[in-house]
C-alpha atoms as a PDB file:
ATOM      1  CA  MET A   1     107.756 108.375  69.229  1.00  0.00           C
ATOM      2  CA  ARG A   2     106.946 110.794  72.062  1.00  0.00           C
ATOM      3  CA  ILE A   3     105.796 109.525  75.460  1.00  0.00           C
ATOM      4  CA  LEU A   4     104.167 111.772  78.050  1.00  0.00           C
ATOM      5  CA  PHE A   5     105.306 110.662  81.519  1.00  0.00           C
ATOM      6  CA  PHE A   6     102.306 111.842  83.515  1.00  0.00           C
ATOM      7  CA  GLY A   7     101.192 112.300  87.111  1.00  0.00           C
ATOM      8  CA  THR A   8     102.342 112.653  90.688  1.00  0.00           C
ATOM      9  CA  TYR A   9     104.824 109.780  90.360  1.00  0.00           C
ATOM     10  CA  GLU A  10     107.889 109.914  92.607  1.00  0.00           C
ATOM     11  CA  ARG A  11     110.432 111.204  90.115  1.00  0.00           C
ATOM     12  CA  ASP A  12     113.562 109.874  91.869  1.00  0.00           C
ATOM     13  CA  TYR A  13     112.150 106.455  92.742  1.00  0.00           C
ATOM     14  CA  PRO A  14     114.409 103.900  90.996  1.00  0.00           C
ATOM     15  CA  ARG A  15     111.664 102.286  88.891  1.00  0.00           C
ATOM     16  CA  ASN A  16     110.474 105.650  87.547  1.00  0.00           C
ATOM     17  CA  ALA A  17     113.939 107.127  86.940  1.00  0.00           C
ATOM     18  CA  GLN A  18     115.120 103.935  85.299  1.00  0.00           C
ATOM     19  CA  VAL A  19     112.108 103.626  82.962  1.00  0.00           C
ATOM     20  CA  ALA A  20     112.618 107.189  81.710  1.00  0.00           C
ATOM     21  CA  SER A  21     116.335 106.514  81.238  1.00  0.00           C
ATOM     22  CA  CYS A  22     115.666 103.239  79.392  1.00  0.00           C
ATOM     23  CA  LEU A  23     113.212 104.849  76.980  1.00  0.00           C
ATOM     24  CA  ARG A  24     115.576 107.712  76.192  1.00  0.00           C
ATOM     25  CA  ARG A  25     118.459 105.306  75.588  1.00  0.00           C
ATOM     26  CA  ALA A  26     116.201 103.465  73.134  1.00  0.00           C
ATOM     27  CA  GLY A  27     115.661 106.684  71.174  1.00  0.00           C
ATOM     28  CA  VAL A  28     112.199 107.477  72.546  1.00  0.00           C
ATOM     29  CA  GLU A  29     111.427 111.099  73.393  1.00  0.00           C
ATOM     30  CA  VAL A  30     110.090 111.411  76.942  1.00  0.00           C
ATOM     31  CA  ALA A  31     108.235 114.568  78.002  1.00  0.00           C
ATOM     32  CA  GLU A  32     107.111 115.022  81.600  1.00  0.00           C
ATOM     33  CA  ARG A  33     103.862 116.369  82.976  1.00  0.00           C
ATOM     34  CA  HIS A  34     104.701 116.015  86.663  1.00  0.00           C
ATOM     35  CA  VAL A  35     103.377 117.590  89.850  1.00  0.00           C
ATOM     36  CA  ALA A  36     105.389 116.671  92.944  1.00  0.00           C
ATOM     37  CA  VAL A  37     103.429 115.122  95.802  1.00  0.00           C
ATOM     38  CA  TRP A  38     105.360 112.046  96.915  1.00  0.00           C
ATOM     39  CA  ASP A  39     108.915 113.135  96.072  1.00  0.00           C
ATOM     40  CA  ARG A  40     111.484 112.898  98.883  1.00  0.00           C
ATOM     41  CA  ARG A  41     108.907 111.639 101.361  1.00  0.00           C
ATOM     42  CA  GLU A  42     110.164 108.722 103.415  1.00  0.00           C
ATOM     43  CA  HIS A  43     106.712 107.710 104.700  1.00  0.00           C
ATOM     44  CA  LYS A  44     104.576 108.379 101.641  1.00  0.00           C
ATOM     45  CA  TRP A  45     101.928 105.847 102.721  1.00  0.00           C
ATOM     46  CA  ALA A  46     101.195 107.729 105.980  1.00  0.00           C
ATOM     47  CA  ALA A  47      98.971 110.208 104.162  1.00  0.00           C
ATOM     48  CA  GLY A  48      96.928 112.586 106.314  1.00  0.00           C
ATOM     49  CA  PRO A  49      94.600 115.521 105.516  1.00  0.00           C
ATOM     50  CA  ALA A  50      97.495 117.764 104.433  1.00  0.00           C
ATOM     51  CA  MET A  51      98.757 115.165 101.974  1.00  0.00           C
ATOM     52  CA  LEU A  52      95.264 114.560 100.619  1.00  0.00           C
ATOM     53  CA  GLY A  53      94.921 118.307 100.086  1.00  0.00           C
ATOM     54  CA  ARG A  54      98.194 118.426  98.174  1.00  0.00           C
ATOM     55  CA  LEU A  55      97.044 115.486  96.078  1.00  0.00           C
ATOM     56  CA  ALA A  56      93.742 117.199  95.222  1.00  0.00           C
ATOM     57  CA  LEU A  57      95.566 120.361  94.142  1.00  0.00           C
ATOM     58  CA  ALA A  58      97.951 118.277  92.051  1.00  0.00           C
ATOM     59  CA  GLN A  59      95.070 116.564  90.261  1.00  0.00           C
ATOM     60  CA  ALA A  60      93.543 119.950  89.439  1.00  0.00           C
ATOM     61  CA  ARG A  61      96.829 121.094  87.870  1.00  0.00           C
ATOM     62  CA  LEU A  62      97.243 117.845  85.960  1.00  0.00           C
ATOM     63  CA  ALA A  63      93.703 118.084  84.544  1.00  0.00           C
ATOM     64  CA  ARG A  64      94.688 120.978  82.264  1.00  0.00           C
ATOM     65  CA  ARG A  65      95.173 119.713  78.732  1.00  0.00           C
ATOM     66  CA  PRO A  66      98.896 119.669  77.851  1.00  0.00           C
ATOM     67  CA  ARG A  67      99.960 121.747  74.885  1.00  0.00           C
ATOM     68  CA  GLU A  68     102.723 119.379  73.789  1.00  0.00           C
ATOM     69  CA  ARG A  69     102.125 116.594  71.293  1.00  0.00           C
ATOM     70  CA  PHE A  70     102.381 112.982  72.523  1.00  0.00           C
ATOM     71  CA  ASP A  71     101.803 109.507  71.119  1.00  0.00           C
ATOM     72  CA  ALA A  72     101.052 107.742  74.400  1.00  0.00           C
ATOM     73  CA  VAL A  73     100.752 108.471  78.120  1.00  0.00           C
ATOM     74  CA  LEU A  74     102.704 106.644  80.827  1.00  0.00           C
ATOM     75  CA  VAL A  75     101.696 106.807  84.507  1.00  0.00           C
ATOM     76  CA  GLY A  76     104.378 105.763  86.990  1.00  0.00           C
ATOM     77  CA  TYR A  77     104.606 104.790  90.653  1.00  0.00           C
ATOM     78  CA  PRO A  78     102.665 105.666  92.758  1.00  0.00           C
ATOM     79  CA  GLY A  79     100.034 106.652  90.212  1.00  0.00           C
ATOM     80  CA  HIS A  80      96.818 104.832  91.086  1.00  0.00           C
ATOM     81  CA  LEU A  81      95.050 108.059  92.017  1.00  0.00           C
ATOM     82  CA  ASP A  82      96.282 109.759  88.839  1.00  0.00           C
ATOM     83  CA  MET A  83      94.598 107.305  86.494  1.00  0.00           C
ATOM     84  CA  PRO A  84      91.148 108.975  86.141  1.00  0.00           C
ATOM     85  CA  VAL A  85      92.772 112.266  85.077  1.00  0.00           C
ATOM     86  CA  ALA A  86      95.340 110.439  82.952  1.00  0.00           C
ATOM     87  CA  ARG A  87      92.565 108.625  81.092  1.00  0.00           C
ATOM     88  CA  ARG A  88      90.934 111.937  80.189  1.00  0.00           C
ATOM     89  CA  ILE A  89      94.234 113.500  79.127  1.00  0.00           C
ATOM     90  CA  ALA A  90      95.192 110.494  76.995  1.00  0.00           C
ATOM     91  CA  GLY A  91      91.896 110.594  75.125  1.00  0.00           C
ATOM     92  CA  LYS A  92      92.227 108.254  72.135  1.00  0.00           C
ATOM     93  CA  GLN A  93      95.959 107.815  72.672  1.00  0.00           C
ATOM     94  CA  PRO A  94      97.175 104.695  74.523  1.00  0.00           C
ATOM     95  CA  LEU A  95      97.462 104.893  78.308  1.00  0.00           C
ATOM     96  CA  VAL A  96     100.099 102.703  79.975  1.00  0.00           C
ATOM     97  CA  PHE A  97     100.168 102.143  83.734  1.00  0.00           C
ATOM     98  CA  ASN A  98     103.330 101.070  85.556  1.00  0.00           C
ATOM     99  CA  PRO A  99     101.910 100.572  89.083  1.00  0.00           C
ATOM    100  CA  LEU A 100     104.716  98.478  90.621  1.00  0.00           C
ATOM    101  CA  VAL A 101     102.416  97.650  93.554  1.00  0.00           C
ATOM    102  CA  SER A 102      98.780  97.238  94.520  1.00  0.00           C
ATOM    103  CA  LEU A 103      97.632  99.770  97.108  1.00  0.00           C
ATOM    104  CA  GLY A 104      95.546  97.175  98.913  1.00  0.00           C
ATOM    105  CA  ASP A 105      98.320  94.598  98.878  1.00  0.00           C
ATOM    106  CA  THR A 106     100.831  97.130 100.195  1.00  0.00           C
ATOM    107  CA  LEU A 107      98.773  98.830 102.896  1.00  0.00           C
ATOM    108  CA  VAL A 108      96.678  95.880 104.056  1.00  0.00           C
ATOM    109  CA  ALA A 109      98.488  92.595 103.458  1.00  0.00           C
ATOM    110  CA  ASP A 110     102.099  93.820 103.536  1.00  0.00           C
ATOM    111  CA  ARG A 111     102.313  96.730 105.962  1.00  0.00           C
ATOM    112  CA  GLY A 112      99.219  96.015 108.033  1.00  0.00           C
ATOM    113  CA  ARG A 113      98.021  99.625 108.076  1.00  0.00           C
ATOM    114  CA  PHE A 114      94.388  98.530 107.637  1.00  0.00           C
ATOM    115  CA  ARG A 115      92.474  95.415 108.638  1.00  0.00           C
ATOM    116  CA  PRO A 116      91.564  92.927 105.884  1.00  0.00           C
ATOM    117  CA  GLY A 117      87.874  93.233 105.058  1.00  0.00           C
ATOM    118  CA  SER A 118      87.609  96.753 106.519  1.00  0.00           C
ATOM    119  CA  ILE A 119      85.892  99.587 104.648  1.00  0.00           C
ATOM    120  CA  THR A 120      89.298 101.105 103.851  1.00  0.00           C
ATOM    121  CA  ALA A 121      90.636  97.780 102.583  1.00  0.00           C
ATOM    122  CA  ARG A 122      87.631  97.426 100.262  1.00  0.00           C
ATOM    123  CA  LEU A 123      88.058 101.023  99.103  1.00  0.00           C
ATOM    124  CA  LEU A 124      91.728 100.444  98.285  1.00  0.00           C
ATOM    125  CA  ARG A 125      90.838  97.323  96.335  1.00  0.00           C
ATOM    126  CA  GLY A 126      88.331  99.370  94.355  1.00  0.00           C
ATOM    127  CA  VAL A 127      90.955 102.039  93.610  1.00  0.00           C
ATOM    128  CA  ASP A 128      93.370  99.336  92.465  1.00  0.00           C
ATOM    129  CA  ARG A 129      90.800  97.723  90.208  1.00  0.00           C
ATOM    130  CA  HIS A 130      89.639 101.000  88.637  1.00  0.00           C
ATOM    131  CA  ALA A 131      93.222 102.161  88.007  1.00  0.00           C
ATOM    132  CA  LEU A 132      94.203  98.888  86.367  1.00  0.00           C
ATOM    133  CA  ARG A 133      91.104  98.766  84.186  1.00  0.00           C
ATOM    134  CA  SER A 134      91.606 102.379  83.052  1.00  0.00           C
ATOM    135  CA  ALA A 135      94.844 101.465  81.296  1.00  0.00           C
ATOM    136  CA  ASP A 136      95.201 100.091  77.782  1.00  0.00           C
ATOM    137  CA  LEU A 137      98.271  98.233  79.023  1.00  0.00           C
ATOM    138  CA  VAL A 138      99.538  97.504  82.537  1.00  0.00           C
ATOM    139  CA  ILE A 139     103.244  96.819  83.059  1.00  0.00           C
ATOM    140  CA  ALA A 140     104.301  94.428  85.816  1.00  0.00           C
ATOM    141  CA  ASP A 141     107.832  93.655  86.995  1.00  0.00           C
ATOM    142  CA  THR A 142     107.557  89.841  87.009  1.00  0.00           C
ATOM    143  CA  GLU A 143     105.288  87.208  85.490  1.00  0.00           C
ATOM    144  CA  ALA A 144     104.137  86.361  89.006  1.00  0.00           C
ATOM    145  CA  ASN A 145     103.096  89.955  89.614  1.00  0.00           C
ATOM    146  CA  ALA A 146     101.492  90.168  86.183  1.00  0.00           C
ATOM    147  CA  ASP A 147      99.267  87.208  87.035  1.00  0.00           C
ATOM    148  CA  PHE A 148      98.324  88.886  90.316  1.00  0.00           C
ATOM    149  CA  LEU A 149      97.505  92.253  88.733  1.00  0.00           C
ATOM    150  CA  ALA A 150      95.472  90.654  85.953  1.00  0.00           C
ATOM    151  CA  GLU A 151      93.389  88.782  88.530  1.00  0.00           C
ATOM    152  CA  LEU A 152      93.053  91.865  90.756  1.00  0.00           C
ATOM    153  CA  GLY A 153      91.844  94.018  87.864  1.00  0.00           C
ATOM    154  CA  ALA A 154      89.782  91.238  86.239  1.00  0.00           C
ATOM    155  CA  LEU A 155      91.814  91.904  83.093  1.00  0.00           C
ATOM    156  CA  PRO A 156      92.603  89.628  80.168  1.00  0.00           C
ATOM    157  CA  ARG A 157      96.164  88.452  80.762  1.00  0.00           C
ATOM    158  CA  GLU A 158      97.303  89.964  77.464  1.00  0.00           C
ATOM    159  CA  ARG A 159      96.572  93.436  78.852  1.00  0.00           C
ATOM    160  CA  VAL A 160      99.339  92.964  81.432  1.00  0.00           C
ATOM    161  CA  ALA A 161     102.891  92.818  80.076  1.00  0.00           C
ATOM    162  CA  VAL A 162     106.172  92.280  81.916  1.00  0.00           C
ATOM    163  CA  CYS A 163     109.289  94.416  81.961  1.00  0.00           C
ATOM    164  CA  LEU A 164     111.897  93.735  84.634  1.00  0.00           C
ATOM    165  CA  VAL A 165     112.896  96.499  87.035  1.00  0.00           C
ATOM    166  CA  GLY A 166     116.647  96.611  86.414  1.00  0.00           C
ATOM    167  CA  ALA A 167     118.863  99.376  87.818  1.00  0.00           C
ATOM    168  CA  GLU A 168     120.266 102.713  86.727  1.00  0.00           C
ATOM    169  CA  ASP A 169     123.362 101.793  84.753  1.00  0.00           C
ATOM    170  CA  ARG A 170     124.930 105.229  85.213  1.00  0.00           C
ATOM    171  CA  LEU A 171     125.252 104.447  88.928  1.00  0.00           C
ATOM    172  CA  PHE A 172     125.119 100.701  89.357  1.00  0.00           C
ATOM    173  CA  ASN A 173     127.745  98.900  87.302  1.00  0.00           C
ATOM    174  CA  GLY A 174     130.597  96.428  87.890  1.00  0.00           C
ATOM    175  CA  GLY A 175     133.668  97.017  90.027  1.00  0.00           C
ATOM    176  CA  TRP A 176     133.049  94.712  92.987  1.00  0.00           C
ATOM    177  CA  VAL A 177     136.113  94.739  95.270  1.00  0.00           C
ATOM    178  CA  PRO A 178     135.091  93.379  98.691  1.00  0.00           C
ATOM    179  CA  SER A 179     136.731  94.906 101.741  1.00  0.00           C
ATOM    180  CA  GLU A 180     137.844  93.078 104.853  1.00  0.00           C
ATOM    181  CA  PRO A 181     136.253  91.727 106.888  1.00  0.00           C
ATOM    182  CA  PHE A 182     133.592  90.021 104.767  1.00  0.00           C
ATOM    183  CA  THR A 183     130.372  91.954 105.453  1.00  0.00           C
ATOM    184  CA  CYS A 184     126.756  91.240 104.468  1.00  0.00           C
ATOM    185  CA  VAL A 185     125.065  94.452 103.349  1.00  0.00           C
ATOM    186  CA  PHE A 186     121.329  95.111 103.291  1.00  0.00           C
ATOM    187  CA  VAL A 187     120.063  98.327 101.703  1.00  0.00           C
ATOM    188  CA  GLY A 188     116.407  99.321 101.839  1.00  0.00           C
ATOM    189  CA  LYS A 189     113.398 100.419 103.824  1.00  0.00           C
ATOM    190  CA  LEU A 190     112.738  98.440 106.975  1.00  0.00           C
ATOM    191  CA  ILE A 191     109.317  97.093 106.057  1.00  0.00           C
ATOM    192  CA  PRO A 192     107.755  93.622 106.480  1.00  0.00           C
ATOM    193  CA  LEU A 193     108.295  92.750 102.807  1.00  0.00           C
ATOM    194  CA  HIS A 194     112.060  92.657 103.312  1.00  0.00           C
ATOM    195  CA  GLY A 195     112.131  90.188 106.190  1.00  0.00           C
ATOM    196  CA  VAL A 196     114.219  92.267 108.592  1.00  0.00           C
ATOM    197  CA  GLU A 197     113.404  89.845 111.426  1.00  0.00           C
ATOM    198  CA  THR A 198     114.925  87.008 109.404  1.00  0.00           C
ATOM    199  CA  ILE A 199     118.096  89.015 108.713  1.00  0.00           C
ATOM    200  CA  LEU A 200     118.584  89.876 112.400  1.00  0.00           C
ATOM    201  CA  ALA A 201     117.896  86.277 113.476  1.00  0.00           C
ATOM    202  CA  ALA A 202     120.438  85.044 110.907  1.00  0.00           C
ATOM    203  CA  ALA A 203     122.997  87.516 112.267  1.00  0.00           C
ATOM    204  CA  ARG A 204     122.531  86.020 115.735  1.00  0.00           C
ATOM    205  CA  LEU A 205     123.134  82.543 114.302  1.00  0.00           C
ATOM    206  CA  ALA A 206     126.296  83.712 112.501  1.00  0.00           C
ATOM    207  CA  PRO A 207     128.013  85.891 115.135  1.00  0.00           C
ATOM    208  CA  GLY A 208     131.341  85.758 113.315  1.00  0.00           C
ATOM    209  CA  VAL A 209     129.949  87.467 110.194  1.00  0.00           C
ATOM    210  CA  PRO A 210     129.458  91.270 110.239  1.00  0.00           C
ATOM    211  CA  PHE A 211     126.141  92.614 108.918  1.00  0.00           C
ATOM    212  CA  ARG A 212     125.517  96.197 107.789  1.00  0.00           C
ATOM    213  CA  VAL A 213     121.899  97.404 107.552  1.00  0.00           C
ATOM    214  CA  ILE A 214     121.421 100.655 105.645  1.00  0.00           C
ATOM    215  CA  GLY A 215     117.939 102.132 105.878  1.00  0.00           C
ATOM    216  CA  SER A 216     115.042 102.926 108.181  1.00  0.00           C
ATOM    217  CA  GLY A 217     111.295 102.571 108.202  1.00  0.00           C
ATOM    218  CA  GLN A 218     108.325 100.882 109.787  1.00  0.00           C
ATOM    219  CA  LEU A 219     110.408  98.276 111.644  1.00  0.00           C
ATOM    220  CA  ASP A 220     113.091 100.535 113.119  1.00  0.00           C
ATOM    221  CA  ARG A 221     112.213  99.188 116.567  1.00  0.00           C
ATOM    222  CA  LEU A 222     113.685  95.798 115.676  1.00  0.00           C
ATOM    223  CA  LEU A 223     117.126  97.314 115.299  1.00  0.00           C
ATOM    224  CA  ALA A 224     117.070  98.562 118.904  1.00  0.00           C
ATOM    225  CA  THR A 225     117.847  95.015 120.067  1.00  0.00           C
ATOM    226  CA  ARG A 226     120.157  94.068 117.183  1.00  0.00           C
ATOM    227  CA  PRO A 227     123.058  91.707 117.927  1.00  0.00           C
ATOM    228  CA  PRO A 228     126.579  93.170 118.249  1.00  0.00           C
ATOM    229  CA  ASN A 229     127.634  92.016 114.763  1.00  0.00           C
ATOM    230  CA  VAL A 230     124.957  94.215 113.115  1.00  0.00           C
ATOM    231  CA  GLU A 231     125.825  97.805 112.250  1.00  0.00           C
ATOM    232  CA  TRP A 232     122.866 100.084 111.559  1.00  0.00           C
ATOM    233  CA  VAL A 233     123.201 103.089 109.232  1.00  0.00           C
ATOM    234  CA  ARG A 234     119.892 104.903 109.002  1.00  0.00           C
ATOM    235  CA  TRP A 235     120.561 106.708 105.716  1.00  0.00           C
ATOM    236  CA  ARG A 236     123.009 107.055 102.865  1.00  0.00           C
ATOM    237  CA  PRO A 237     122.597 109.325  99.836  1.00  0.00           C
ATOM    238  CA  TYR A 238     121.372 107.312  96.861  1.00  0.00           C
ATOM    239  CA  VAL A 239     124.501 108.103  94.844  1.00  0.00           C
ATOM    240  CA  GLU A 240     126.647 106.496  97.564  1.00  0.00           C
ATOM    241  CA  LEU A 241     124.840 103.148  97.487  1.00  0.00           C
ATOM    242  CA  PRO A 242     126.902 101.689  94.596  1.00  0.00           C
ATOM    243  CA  ALA A 243     130.088 102.189  96.607  1.00  0.00           C
ATOM    244  CA  GLU A 244     128.471 100.523  99.636  1.00  0.00           C
ATOM    245  CA  LEU A 245     127.568  97.529  97.492  1.00  0.00           C
ATOM    246  CA  ARG A 246     130.921  97.235  95.718  1.00  0.00           C
ATOM    247  CA  ARG A 247     132.829  96.808  98.978  1.00  0.00           C
ATOM    248  CA  ALA A 248     130.336  94.333 100.492  1.00  0.00           C
ATOM    249  CA  GLY A 249     131.145  90.661 100.839  1.00  0.00           C
ATOM    250  CA  CYS A 250     127.601  89.912  99.697  1.00  0.00           C
ATOM    251  CA  ALA A 251     124.304  91.755  99.315  1.00  0.00           C
ATOM    252  CA  LEU A 252     121.041  90.688 100.921  1.00  0.00           C
ATOM    253  CA  GLY A 253     117.735  90.766  99.061  1.00  0.00           C
ATOM    254  CA  VAL A 254     114.320  90.102 100.604  1.00  0.00           C
ATOM    255  CA  PHE A 255     113.284  87.306 102.952  1.00  0.00           C
ATOM    256  CA  GLY A 256     109.661  88.104 103.836  1.00  0.00           C
ATOM    257  CA  THR A 257     106.992  85.427 103.630  1.00  0.00           C
ATOM    258  CA  SER A 258     104.042  87.430 102.286  1.00  0.00           C
ATOM    259  CA  ASP A 259     102.456  86.742  98.932  1.00  0.00           C
ATOM    260  CA  LYS A 260     103.868  90.030  97.677  1.00  0.00           C
ATOM    261  CA  ALA A 261     107.413  89.073  98.749  1.00  0.00           C
ATOM    262  CA  ARG A 262     107.086  85.871  96.743  1.00  0.00           C
ATOM    263  CA  ARG A 263     106.107  87.730  93.552  1.00  0.00           C
ATOM    264  CA  VAL A 264     108.689  90.496  93.304  1.00  0.00           C
ATOM    265  CA  ILE A 265     112.381  91.037  92.624  1.00  0.00           C
ATOM    266  CA  PRO A 266     113.292  94.214  94.523  1.00  0.00           C
ATOM    267  CA  ASN A 267     115.432  97.132  93.401  1.00  0.00           C
ATOM    268  CA  LYS A 268     118.203  96.110  95.792  1.00  0.00           C
ATOM    269  CA  ALA A 269     118.613  92.742  94.054  1.00  0.00           C
ATOM    270  CA  TYR A 270     119.080  94.297  90.611  1.00  0.00           C
ATOM    271  CA  GLN A 271     121.436  96.924  92.011  1.00  0.00           C
ATOM    272  CA  ALA A 272     123.637  94.261  93.596  1.00  0.00           C
ATOM    273  CA  LEU A 273     123.669  92.170  90.422  1.00  0.00           C
ATOM    274  CA  ALA A 274     124.557  95.229  88.342  1.00  0.00           C
ATOM    275  CA  CYS A 275     127.563  95.895  90.589  1.00  0.00           C
ATOM    276  CA  GLY A 276     128.752  92.290  90.368  1.00  0.00           C
ATOM    277  CA  VAL A 277     128.102  91.645  94.055  1.00  0.00           C
ATOM    278  CA  PRO A 278     127.167  88.112  95.184  1.00  0.00           C
ATOM    279  CA  LEU A 279     123.463  88.146  96.046  1.00  0.00           C
ATOM    280  CA  VAL A 280     121.637  86.145  98.709  1.00  0.00           C
ATOM    281  CA  THR A 281     117.858  86.379  98.562  1.00  0.00           C
ATOM    282  CA  ALA A 282     114.729  84.302  99.089  1.00  0.00           C
ATOM    283  CA  LYS A 283     113.891  81.455  96.749  1.00  0.00           C
ATOM    284  CA  THR A 284     110.565  82.654  95.408  1.00  0.00           C
ATOM    285  CA  ARG A 285     108.573  82.390  92.215  1.00  0.00           C
ATOM    286  CA  GLY A 286     109.621  85.916  91.299  1.00  0.00           C
ATOM    287  CA  ALA A 287     113.340  85.358  91.950  1.00  0.00           C
ATOM    288  CA  LEU A 288     113.352  82.109  89.966  1.00  0.00           C
ATOM    289  CA  GLU A 289     112.212  84.018  86.866  1.00  0.00           C
ATOM    290  CA  LEU A 290     115.686  85.598  86.762  1.00  0.00           C
ATOM    291  CA  LEU A 291     118.081  83.708  89.035  1.00  0.00           C
ATOM    292  CA  VAL A 292     119.408  80.173  89.419  1.00  0.00           C
ATOM    293  CA  ASP A 293     120.392  78.993  92.882  1.00  0.00           C
ATOM    294  CA  GLY A 294     124.121  78.326  93.138  1.00  0.00           C
ATOM    295  CA  GLU A 295     124.826  79.863  89.742  1.00  0.00           C
ATOM    296  CA  SER A 296     123.757  83.519  89.691  1.00  0.00           C
ATOM    297  CA  ALA A 297     122.798  83.882  93.381  1.00  0.00           C
ATOM    298  CA  LEU A 298     122.273  81.902  96.555  1.00  0.00           C
ATOM    299  CA  LEU A 299     118.540  81.379  97.112  1.00  0.00           C
ATOM    300  CA  VAL A 300     117.224  80.416 100.552  1.00  0.00           C
ATOM    301  CA  GLU A 301     113.827  79.560 101.969  1.00  0.00           C
ATOM    302  CA  PRO A 302     111.826  82.726 102.811  1.00  0.00           C
ATOM    303  CA  GLY A 303     111.659  83.505 106.518  1.00  0.00           C
ATOM    304  CA  ASN A 304     114.325  80.909 107.380  1.00  0.00           C
ATOM    305  CA  PRO A 305     117.166  82.510 109.375  1.00  0.00           C
ATOM    306  CA  THR A 306     119.039  79.223 109.693  1.00  0.00           C
ATOM    307  CA  ALA A 307     119.249  78.883 105.905  1.00  0.00           C
ATOM    308  CA  LEU A 308     120.280  82.529 105.524  1.00  0.00           C
ATOM    309  CA  ALA A 309     122.997  82.206 108.186  1.00  0.00           C
ATOM    310  CA  ALA A 310     124.348  79.086 106.479  1.00  0.00           C
ATOM    311  CA  ALA A 311     124.412  80.850 103.096  1.00  0.00           C
ATOM    312  CA  VAL A 312     126.367  83.887 104.296  1.00  0.00           C
ATOM    313  CA  GLU A 313     128.817  81.738 106.269  1.00  0.00           C
ATOM    314  CA  ARG A 314     129.329  79.646 103.135  1.00  0.00           C
ATOM    315  CA  LEU A 315     130.149  82.725 101.076  1.00  0.00           C
ATOM    316  CA  ALA A 316     132.409  84.169 103.767  1.00  0.00           C
ATOM    317  CA  SER A 317     134.472  80.968 103.797  1.00  0.00           C
ATOM    318  CA  ASP A 318     134.543  80.390 100.026  1.00  0.00           C
ATOM    319  CA  PRO A 319     135.889  83.419  98.095  1.00  0.00           C
ATOM    320  CA  PRO A 320     135.971  81.554  94.733  1.00  0.00           C
ATOM    321  CA  LEU A 321     132.245  80.785  95.092  1.00  0.00           C
ATOM    322  CA  ALA A 322     131.510  84.414  95.942  1.00  0.00           C
ATOM    323  CA  ARG A 323     133.499  85.604  92.935  1.00  0.00           C
ATOM    324  CA  ARG A 324     131.762  83.124  90.610  1.00  0.00           C
ATOM    325  CA  LEU A 325     128.299  84.132  91.821  1.00  0.00           C
ATOM    326  CA  GLY A 326     129.143  87.804  91.380  1.00  0.00           C
ATOM    327  CA  GLU A 327     130.406  87.291  87.832  1.00  0.00           C
ATOM    328  CA  ARG A 328     127.455  85.157  86.766  1.00  0.00           C
ATOM    329  CA  GLY A 329     124.941  87.432  88.450  1.00  0.00           C
ATOM    330  CA  LEU A 330     126.405  90.380  86.553  1.00  0.00           C
ATOM    331  CA  ALA A 331     126.220  88.413  83.308  1.00  0.00           C
ATOM    332  CA  VAL A 332     122.528  87.663  83.894  1.00  0.00           C
ATOM    333  CA  TYR A 333     121.872  91.305  84.668  1.00  0.00           C
ATOM    334  CA  ARG A 334     123.578  92.506  81.484  1.00  0.00           C
ATOM    335  CA  ALA A 335     121.748  89.944  79.363  1.00  0.00           C
ATOM    336  CA  ARG A 336     118.269  90.505  80.768  1.00  0.00           C
ATOM    337  CA  ALA A 337     117.986  93.659  82.870  1.00  0.00           C
ATOM    338  CA  SER A 338     120.429  96.283  81.628  1.00  0.00           C
ATOM    339  CA  GLU A 339     119.052  99.615  80.454  1.00  0.00           C
ATOM    340  CA  ASP A 340     119.782  98.789  76.809  1.00  0.00           C
ATOM    341  CA  VAL A 341     117.857  95.512  77.054  1.00  0.00           C
ATOM    342  CA  LEU A 342     114.943  97.007  78.978  1.00  0.00           C
ATOM    343  CA  GLY A 343     114.870 100.090  76.753  1.00  0.00           C
ATOM    344  CA  ARG A 344     114.253  97.884  73.737  1.00  0.00           C
ATOM    345  CA  ARG A 345     111.540  96.061  75.662  1.00  0.00           C
ATOM    346  CA  TRP A 346     109.747  99.275  76.715  1.00  0.00           C
ATOM    347  CA  LYS A 347     109.967 100.674  73.189  1.00  0.00           C
ATOM    348  CA  GLN A 348     108.578  97.448  71.751  1.00  0.00           C
ATOM    349  CA  LEU A 349     105.605  97.551  74.138  1.00  0.00           C
ATOM    350  CA  PHE A 350     104.715 101.106  73.085  1.00  0.00           C
ATOM    351  CA  GLN A 351     105.184 100.277  69.398  1.00  0.00           C
ATOM    352  CA  ARG A 352     102.697  97.437  69.688  1.00  0.00           C
ATOM    353  CA  LEU A 353     100.090  99.793  71.136  1.00  0.00           C
ATOM    354  CA  LEU A 354     100.688 102.358  68.422  1.00  0.00           C
END
C-alpha cells in the first residue's frame, strides 16, 4: 500500500509527523507531495497578503499531476485549503482528510479573530464544509470531535472515523524521574483553548507549588503579571520537551471552557502520558474517552482554578499517588495510543477504503 501525503501541511507538527511515522511502522509506504507554507511559523493563523500569495503559488505547484504511483491520498493539518486540488489529484483513488481542527471553530469561537456571524466567519464555515465533504473519509482525534465534524460537514457519521493523536514514540517514552522541588509543567502555545488564565489563578492559590510555563502565543500578556511561583520559558526546542516532562512533578493539560476544549485531547496530554508523567487536565467529554479520574490522571472541572490548585497540591504531598498515576497513565498510552497501536488503526482505515 502506498499513501501520498499531500499538501501544504505543517510537516513538523506533531499530528502530521506522528501519522507518517505510524503508517511507516505499520509497513505502509508513505510518499510526500509537500510544498512548505506553514512550516516553522509560530503565528500561522495571522495570514496576510504575503502568506496568501505563498499559498496561491503552493497550490499551483501542487496542481501538477504527480508521477509516482499511489493508492490513496492523505491531506494533513492545516489542509483545508488544499482539498480542492487534492480532490483533483486523487481522481478515483480515495482521499482522506485529517483536519485536526475546524477553521471557523479555531479562528472565531476559540481565538476570537473574527466576530461570530461576520462575513469572514461564514466564509470560514463554508471552507470547512467544502473541505470535509470533498473527502471520502475524514479522520477525527476523538469521538466528540468526530460528532462535531460530521455535523459541521453535514456528513453521514460513518464518513468520519476516529484515530487518537498519540505522540512520537522515538522522543516521548518512559523514564519519569521528578526533580526537586515538585514542579507543575505546562508546555504549549498560550491560546484560549489551553486555559492559561486558570493555570495562573491556580498558581496564586497554591503559592507553595512551583509552576513552569513553556511556550508563547496569543495570551503572552497574561504572563506579565504572573505570580512569583510561576517561571516562564518562552521556547524550548521540540527535542528537549521530553526531558522537561520527565523531570516535572506533574504535567498540565488544558483547562479552557470552550466547546472545542471539551472535545479534544491535546498533544501535550499524550506526550506526558507517554513519558509516564502524572497528568492533570480538565474533565471533559474528550478526556473521558481515554482517561479515568484518579486512575490514569487527575481530572478537574474546566476553568476552575480552585480545583486545579487542590489537584496539584494533592500530588505534591502524595508521591505514591503521583507514581501510581504516572504508571497507569503510561499503561493506557501504550495500550491505546502508542505508534504501533495507532499504526494498525491507520492502516486498517486505509484498507477499508481500498
